[in-house]
Tab-separated table of C-alpha atoms (C1' of nucleotides) in Angstrom:
chain	number	residue	atom	x	y	z
A	23	MET	CA	31.784	-108.561	-19.154
A	24	PHE	CA	31.502	-111.853	-20.906
A	25	LYS	CA	31.387	-110.236	-24.444
A	26	GLY	CA	34.400	-111.588	-26.444
A	27	LYS	CA	34.773	-114.453	-23.700
A	28	LYS	CA	34.706	-118.755	-24.626
A	29	VAL	CA	31.953	-120.435	-23.168
A	30	ILE	CA	33.559	-122.923	-21.372
A	31	GLU	CA	30.532	-124.853	-19.979
A	32	VAL	CA	26.872	-124.996	-20.929
A	33	SER	CA	23.975	-126.204	-19.130
A	34	GLY	CA	20.452	-126.290	-18.583
A	35	ASN	CA	16.706	-127.953	-19.320
A	36	SER	CA	16.314	-126.318	-22.649
A	37	LYS	CA	15.164	-128.639	-25.299
A	38	MET	CA	17.291	-126.839	-28.172
A	39	PRO	CA	20.570	-128.427	-28.852
A	40	ILE	CA	22.378	-126.126	-26.492
A	41	GLN	CA	25.712	-127.813	-26.331
A	42	GLN	CA	26.111	-126.654	-29.937
A	43	ILE	CA	27.505	-122.976	-27.699
A	44	LYS	CA	30.169	-124.970	-25.964
A	45	ASP	CA	33.519	-123.790	-27.158
A	46	GLN	CA	32.086	-121.055	-28.934
A	47	LEU	CA	33.207	-117.109	-28.691
A	48	VAL	CA	30.499	-114.728	-28.022
A	49	MET	CA	30.615	-112.322	-30.463
A	50	ASN	CA	28.355	-109.987	-29.699
A	51	PHE	CA	25.308	-109.164	-27.312
A	52	LEU	CA	22.465	-107.724	-28.566
A	53	SER	CA	18.245	-106.918	-28.404
A	54	TRP	CA	15.514	-106.565	-30.637
A	55	GLY	CA	12.640	-105.692	-29.034
A	56	LYS	CA	11.868	-108.408	-25.971
A	57	HIS	CA	14.426	-110.428	-27.716
A	58	PHE	CA	17.982	-111.290	-25.984
A	59	LEU	CA	20.173	-112.255	-28.746
A	60	ILE	CA	23.626	-113.863	-27.600
A	61	VAL	CA	25.912	-113.940	-31.010
A	62	PHE	CA	28.427	-116.298	-31.916
A	63	LYS	CA	30.167	-116.867	-35.076
A	64	THR	CA	27.891	-118.782	-36.777
A	65	PHE	CA	24.479	-118.666	-35.326
A	66	ALA	CA	22.975	-116.556	-32.655
A	67	VAL	CA	20.841	-117.922	-29.745
A	68	ARG	CA	17.648	-115.893	-28.704
A	69	ILE	CA	16.467	-115.643	-25.221
A	70	HIS	CA	12.825	-114.414	-24.878
A	71	PHE	CA	11.977	-113.971	-21.110
A	72	MET	CA	8.234	-114.310	-21.535
A	73	LEU	CA	6.101	-113.344	-18.510
A	74	PHE	CA	8.055	-114.950	-16.032
A	75	GLY	CA	11.914	-115.298	-17.208
A	76	SER	CA	14.481	-113.792	-15.442
A	77	TYR	CA	18.403	-113.925	-15.597
A	78	LEU	CA	21.242	-113.807	-12.926
A	79	ILE	CA	24.792	-113.314	-13.371
A	80	ASN	CA	27.275	-115.426	-10.967
A	81	ASP	CA	24.705	-116.377	-9.024
A	82	GLU	CA	21.690	-118.863	-8.894
A	83	LYS	CA	18.266	-119.289	-8.227
A	84	GLU	CA	16.489	-122.450	-6.458
A	85	THR	CA	14.750	-123.532	-9.664
A	86	LYS	CA	17.077	-125.275	-12.475
A	87	PRO	CA	18.249	-122.727	-15.012
A	88	ARG	CA	17.345	-123.257	-18.912
A	89	LEU	CA	20.192	-121.790	-20.149
A	90	SER	CA	23.108	-121.701	-18.195
A	91	LEU	CA	26.577	-120.062	-19.811
A	92	ARG	CA	30.181	-121.036	-18.294
A	93	PHE	CA	32.922	-118.373	-18.734
A	94	ASN	CA	36.193	-118.258	-17.252
A	95	ASN	CA	35.142	-115.323	-15.269
A	96	GLY	CA	31.599	-115.815	-14.175
A	97	VAL	CA	28.606	-117.668	-15.459
A	98	ILE	CA	25.117	-116.740	-16.547
A	99	ASN	CA	21.556	-118.400	-15.909
A	100	PHE	CA	18.679	-118.101	-17.905
A	101	TYR	CA	15.208	-118.856	-15.990
A	102	ALA	CA	11.694	-119.865	-17.056
A	103	CYS	CA	12.437	-118.307	-20.886
A	104	SER	CA	12.291	-119.444	-24.320
A	105	VAL	CA	15.769	-120.479	-26.016
A	106	LYS	CA	15.997	-120.402	-29.758
A	107	PHE	CA	18.616	-120.740	-32.472
A	108	ILE	CA	18.997	-118.225	-35.111
A	109	GLU	CA	21.089	-119.902	-37.682
A	110	GLU	CA	19.904	-116.803	-40.196
A	111	LYS	CA	22.168	-113.442	-40.496
A	112	LEU	CA	20.384	-111.397	-38.143
A	113	ASP	CA	20.120	-108.574	-40.321
A	114	GLU	CA	17.816	-111.067	-42.698
A	115	VAL	CA	15.286	-111.700	-39.501
A	116	TYR	CA	15.125	-108.175	-38.146
A	117	ASP	CA	13.975	-105.278	-39.093
A	118	TRP	CA	15.924	-103.305	-36.372
A	119	SER	CA	14.567	-99.825	-37.149
A	120	CYS	CA	10.927	-101.005	-35.694
A	121	ASP	CA	12.641	-101.664	-32.160
A	122	VAL	CA	10.895	-98.832	-29.970
A	123	MET	CA	14.255	-98.215	-28.016
A	124	SER	CA	16.807	-98.869	-30.382
A	125	PRO	CA	18.878	-95.733	-32.027
A	126	LEU	CA	17.717	-96.929	-35.363
A	127	TRP	CA	14.050	-96.796	-34.596
A	128	ASP	CA	12.596	-94.977	-37.146
A	129	PRO	CA	9.240	-93.436	-36.932
A	130	ASP	CA	8.427	-92.785	-40.579
A	131	ASN	CA	8.908	-96.846	-41.135
A	132	ALA	CA	6.126	-97.618	-38.726
A	133	LYS	CA	3.919	-94.475	-40.264
A	134	ARG	CA	3.989	-96.435	-43.306
A	135	LYS	CA	3.545	-100.017	-41.497
A	136	LEU	CA	0.119	-98.235	-40.050
A	137	LYS	CA	-0.963	-96.759	-43.398
A	138	ALA	CA	-0.665	-100.358	-44.962
A	139	ASN	CA	-2.713	-102.261	-42.246
A	140	PRO	CA	-5.790	-99.493	-42.496
A	141	ALA	CA	-8.266	-101.617	-41.022
A	142	MET	CA	-6.341	-102.741	-37.893
A	143	MET	CA	-7.395	-102.039	-34.162
A	144	VAL	CA	-4.933	-98.937	-32.608
A	145	CYS	CA	-4.705	-101.923	-29.846
A	146	ASP	CA	-3.690	-104.534	-32.209
A	147	ALA	CA	-1.118	-102.004	-34.043
A	148	LEU	CA	0.517	-101.407	-30.833
A	149	LEU	CA	1.120	-104.865	-29.681
A	150	ASP	CA	2.581	-105.885	-33.477
A	151	GLN	CA	5.855	-106.672	-32.893
A	152	ASN	CA	6.676	-106.009	-36.533
A	153	ILE	CA	5.837	-102.690	-35.820
A	154	PHE	CA	6.637	-101.217	-32.532
A	155	SER	CA	8.854	-104.345	-31.395
A	156	GLY	CA	9.183	-104.265	-27.872
A	157	VAL	CA	5.825	-102.780	-26.417
A	158	GLY	CA	3.477	-104.922	-24.220
A	159	ASN	CA	0.197	-104.897	-22.942
A	160	ILE	CA	0.800	-102.360	-20.380
A	161	ILE	CA	2.321	-99.734	-22.295
A	162	LYS	CA	-0.395	-99.960	-24.874
A	163	ASN	CA	-3.027	-99.252	-22.143
A	164	GLU	CA	-1.048	-96.559	-20.995
A	165	VAL	CA	-0.143	-94.815	-24.230
A	166	LEU	CA	-3.712	-94.885	-25.367
A	167	PHE	CA	-4.998	-93.596	-22.147
A	168	ARG	CA	-1.753	-90.873	-22.534
A	169	ILE	CA	-2.914	-89.711	-25.806
A	170	LYS	CA	-6.648	-90.152	-24.866
A	171	VAL	CA	-7.183	-92.640	-27.884
A	172	ASP	CA	-10.059	-95.723	-27.876
A	173	PRO	CA	-8.445	-98.873	-28.328
A	174	ARG	CA	-11.209	-99.899	-30.272
A	175	SER	CA	-10.472	-97.359	-32.847
A	176	ILE	CA	-9.319	-98.325	-36.585
A	177	ILE	CA	-5.884	-97.101	-37.585
A	178	SER	CA	-7.361	-95.667	-41.215
A	179	LYS	CA	-10.074	-93.622	-39.165
A	180	MET	CA	-7.612	-91.811	-36.740
A	181	PRO	CA	-6.452	-88.581	-37.816
A	182	LEU	CA	-2.427	-88.439	-39.263
A	183	LYS	CA	-1.609	-86.021	-35.933
A	184	LYS	CA	-3.117	-88.847	-34.155
A	185	ILE	CA	-0.909	-91.474	-35.619
A	186	ASN	CA	2.222	-89.243	-35.217
A	187	GLU	CA	1.668	-88.200	-31.403
A	188	MET	CA	0.840	-92.182	-30.685
A	189	ILE	CA	4.394	-92.970	-32.143
A	190	ARG	CA	6.099	-90.195	-30.492
A	191	GLU	CA	4.209	-91.288	-27.120
A	192	THR	CA	4.848	-95.208	-27.457
A	193	ARG	CA	8.675	-94.095	-27.676
A	194	LYS	CA	9.017	-91.938	-25.106
A	195	TYR	CA	6.748	-94.230	-22.852
A	196	CYS	CA	9.116	-96.870	-23.478
A	197	PHE	CA	11.790	-95.093	-21.916
A	198	GLN	CA	9.906	-93.474	-19.066
A	199	PHE	CA	8.879	-97.085	-18.273
A	200	LEU	CA	12.484	-98.589	-17.980
A	201	GLU	CA	13.288	-95.845	-15.676
A	202	TRP	CA	10.103	-96.196	-13.186
A	203	LYS	CA	10.858	-100.421	-13.559
A	204	LYS	CA	14.774	-100.021	-12.715
A	205	ALA	CA	13.701	-97.630	-9.603
A	206	TYR	CA	10.779	-100.529	-8.936
A	207	VAL	CA	8.226	-97.861	-9.024
A	208	LEU	CA	6.487	-99.142	-12.187
A	209	LYS	CA	3.529	-99.966	-10.592
A	210	LYS	CA	2.531	-96.594	-9.035
A	211	HIS	CA	2.597	-94.583	-12.032
A	212	TRP	CA	0.400	-97.021	-14.185
A	213	LEU	CA	-3.021	-94.498	-14.897
A	214	ALA	CA	-4.891	-97.034	-16.826
A	215	HIS	CA	-3.547	-100.606	-16.360
A	216	THR	CA	-5.523	-102.622	-13.598
A	217	LYS	CA	-7.273	-99.421	-12.752
A	218	LYS	CA	-10.963	-98.841	-12.012
A	219	ILE	CA	-11.274	-95.420	-12.229
A	220	CYS	CA	-10.255	-93.053	-14.505
A	221	PRO	CA	-7.718	-90.304	-13.078
A	222	ARG	CA	-8.730	-87.915	-15.468
A	223	ASP	CA	-12.502	-88.251	-15.402
A	224	ASN	CA	-12.951	-90.017	-12.087
A	225	VAL	CA	-15.381	-92.222	-13.759
A	226	PRO	CA	-15.121	-96.293	-13.992
A	227	PHE	CA	-12.820	-97.439	-16.354
A	228	THR	CA	-13.746	-100.232	-18.718
A	229	LYS	CA	-12.229	-103.544	-18.352
A	230	LYS	CA	-12.123	-105.715	-22.277
A	231	HIS	CA	-10.246	-108.446	-23.621
A	232	LEU	CA	-9.878	-107.125	-26.925
A	233	GLY	CA	-8.125	-107.387	-30.233
A	234	LYS	CA	-6.063	-110.718	-32.183
A	235	THR	CA	-4.954	-111.699	-29.128
A	236	ASN	CA	-7.945	-110.717	-26.267
A	237	ARG	CA	-5.110	-109.206	-23.968
A	238	ARG	CA	-6.596	-106.813	-21.174
A	239	THR	CA	-7.410	-103.860	-22.409
A	240	PHE	CA	-8.217	-100.669	-19.714
A	241	PHE	CA	-9.892	-97.687	-21.062
A	242	CYS	CA	-12.082	-94.663	-20.282
A	243	THR	CA	-15.033	-94.546	-22.386
A	244	SER	CA	-15.437	-90.675	-21.395
A	245	CYS	CA	-12.108	-89.253	-21.888
A	246	GLN	CA	-10.331	-91.860	-24.648
A	247	ILE	CA	-11.622	-90.934	-28.197
A	248	LEU	CA	-13.092	-93.922	-30.692
A	249	TYR	CA	-11.730	-93.624	-33.705
A	250	ALA	CA	-14.371	-95.989	-35.883
B	30	DC	C1'	-5.516	-122.666	-2.621
B	31	DC	C1'	-6.784	-120.613	-6.877
B	32	DG	C1'	-7.005	-117.609	-10.608
B	33	DG	C1'	-4.905	-114.403	-13.577
B	34	DT	C1'	-1.014	-113.184	-16.427
B	35	DT	C1'	3.899	-107.515	-18.568
B	36	DG	C1'	4.240	-113.449	-24.022
B	37	DT	C1'	4.993	-116.538	-28.023
B	38	DT	C1'	4.294	-120.789	-30.588
B	39	DC	C1'	1.867	-124.205	-31.563
B	40	DA	C1'	-1.619	-127.644	-32.447
B	41	DG	C1'	-6.110	-128.465	-34.060
B	42	DC	C1'	-9.982	-127.149	-36.416
B	43	DG	C1'	-13.323	-125.680	-39.630
C	20	DG	C1'	-3.656	-122.592	-46.850
C	21	DC	C1'	-5.978	-119.421	-43.707
C	22	DG	C1'	-7.439	-117.425	-38.939
C	23	DC	C1'	-8.879	-118.154	-35.091
C	24	DT	C1'	-9.022	-121.377	-30.326
C	25	DG	C1'	-7.076	-123.071	-26.719
C	26	DA	C1'	-2.806	-125.447	-24.524
C	27	DA	C1'	0.632	-124.999	-23.088
C	28	DC	C1'	4.780	-123.211	-20.513
C	29	DA	C1'	6.077	-121.384	-15.680
C	30	DA	C1'	6.589	-117.788	-11.578
C	31	DC	C1'	4.496	-114.942	-8.880
C	32	DC	C1'	1.011	-111.916	-6.411
C	33	DG	C1'	-3.791	-111.128	-4.322
DNA sequence: CCGGTTGTTCAGCG
DNA sequence: GCGCTGAACAACCG
């Protein structure tokens, strides 16, 4: 819709020098994991929606947009998001093969990166955007429950077969997540995230803040195996 | 009304 | 320079 179009007006409460965008042609829209990229000729604008961000096309909210781009055929408004400029070539900034949902996703590359981090806890590995770009905390909890792996497990102690299964199931679950999200039925399909009782063993889940980033982690010490 | 969070970055400290 | 912690951001839910 706006690809190839010229930005005729820029506004927003972003502290970045967004007026640079005025009169620029949109070359492309791309994504890398949780990053949404608006590509212009000599730079790109990186939008990260964080926890609460949103966007609207030809529509607006009560709150002021962080960034608003007007074209001759419509407008796009971004709210509560982080806006950054990328001056480097995108291929130098992004490893497209670690975007879990990209056609360029390379499971062997993920495996290599995991092997290079033998002491890592698996809950940190799944949240590492340089290994599994796009995976977040909900997906972390759900994938680990589905493959029956304790989040505190250490990468080097996990059987190669489990590593392979994790890489495979992570990508698969991300696509499933998107389908449920689009149908507004995501929450009801959670098996572990925010749950109190394990649906497999009917015992209480453990809830702990784990890993380098201390994120909420829900797991079952009965059916999820600890490799340590 | 308060506490918590699907996420990331940065300042400050040891 | 490092790793760690807490703050900041900001919208919505229970």
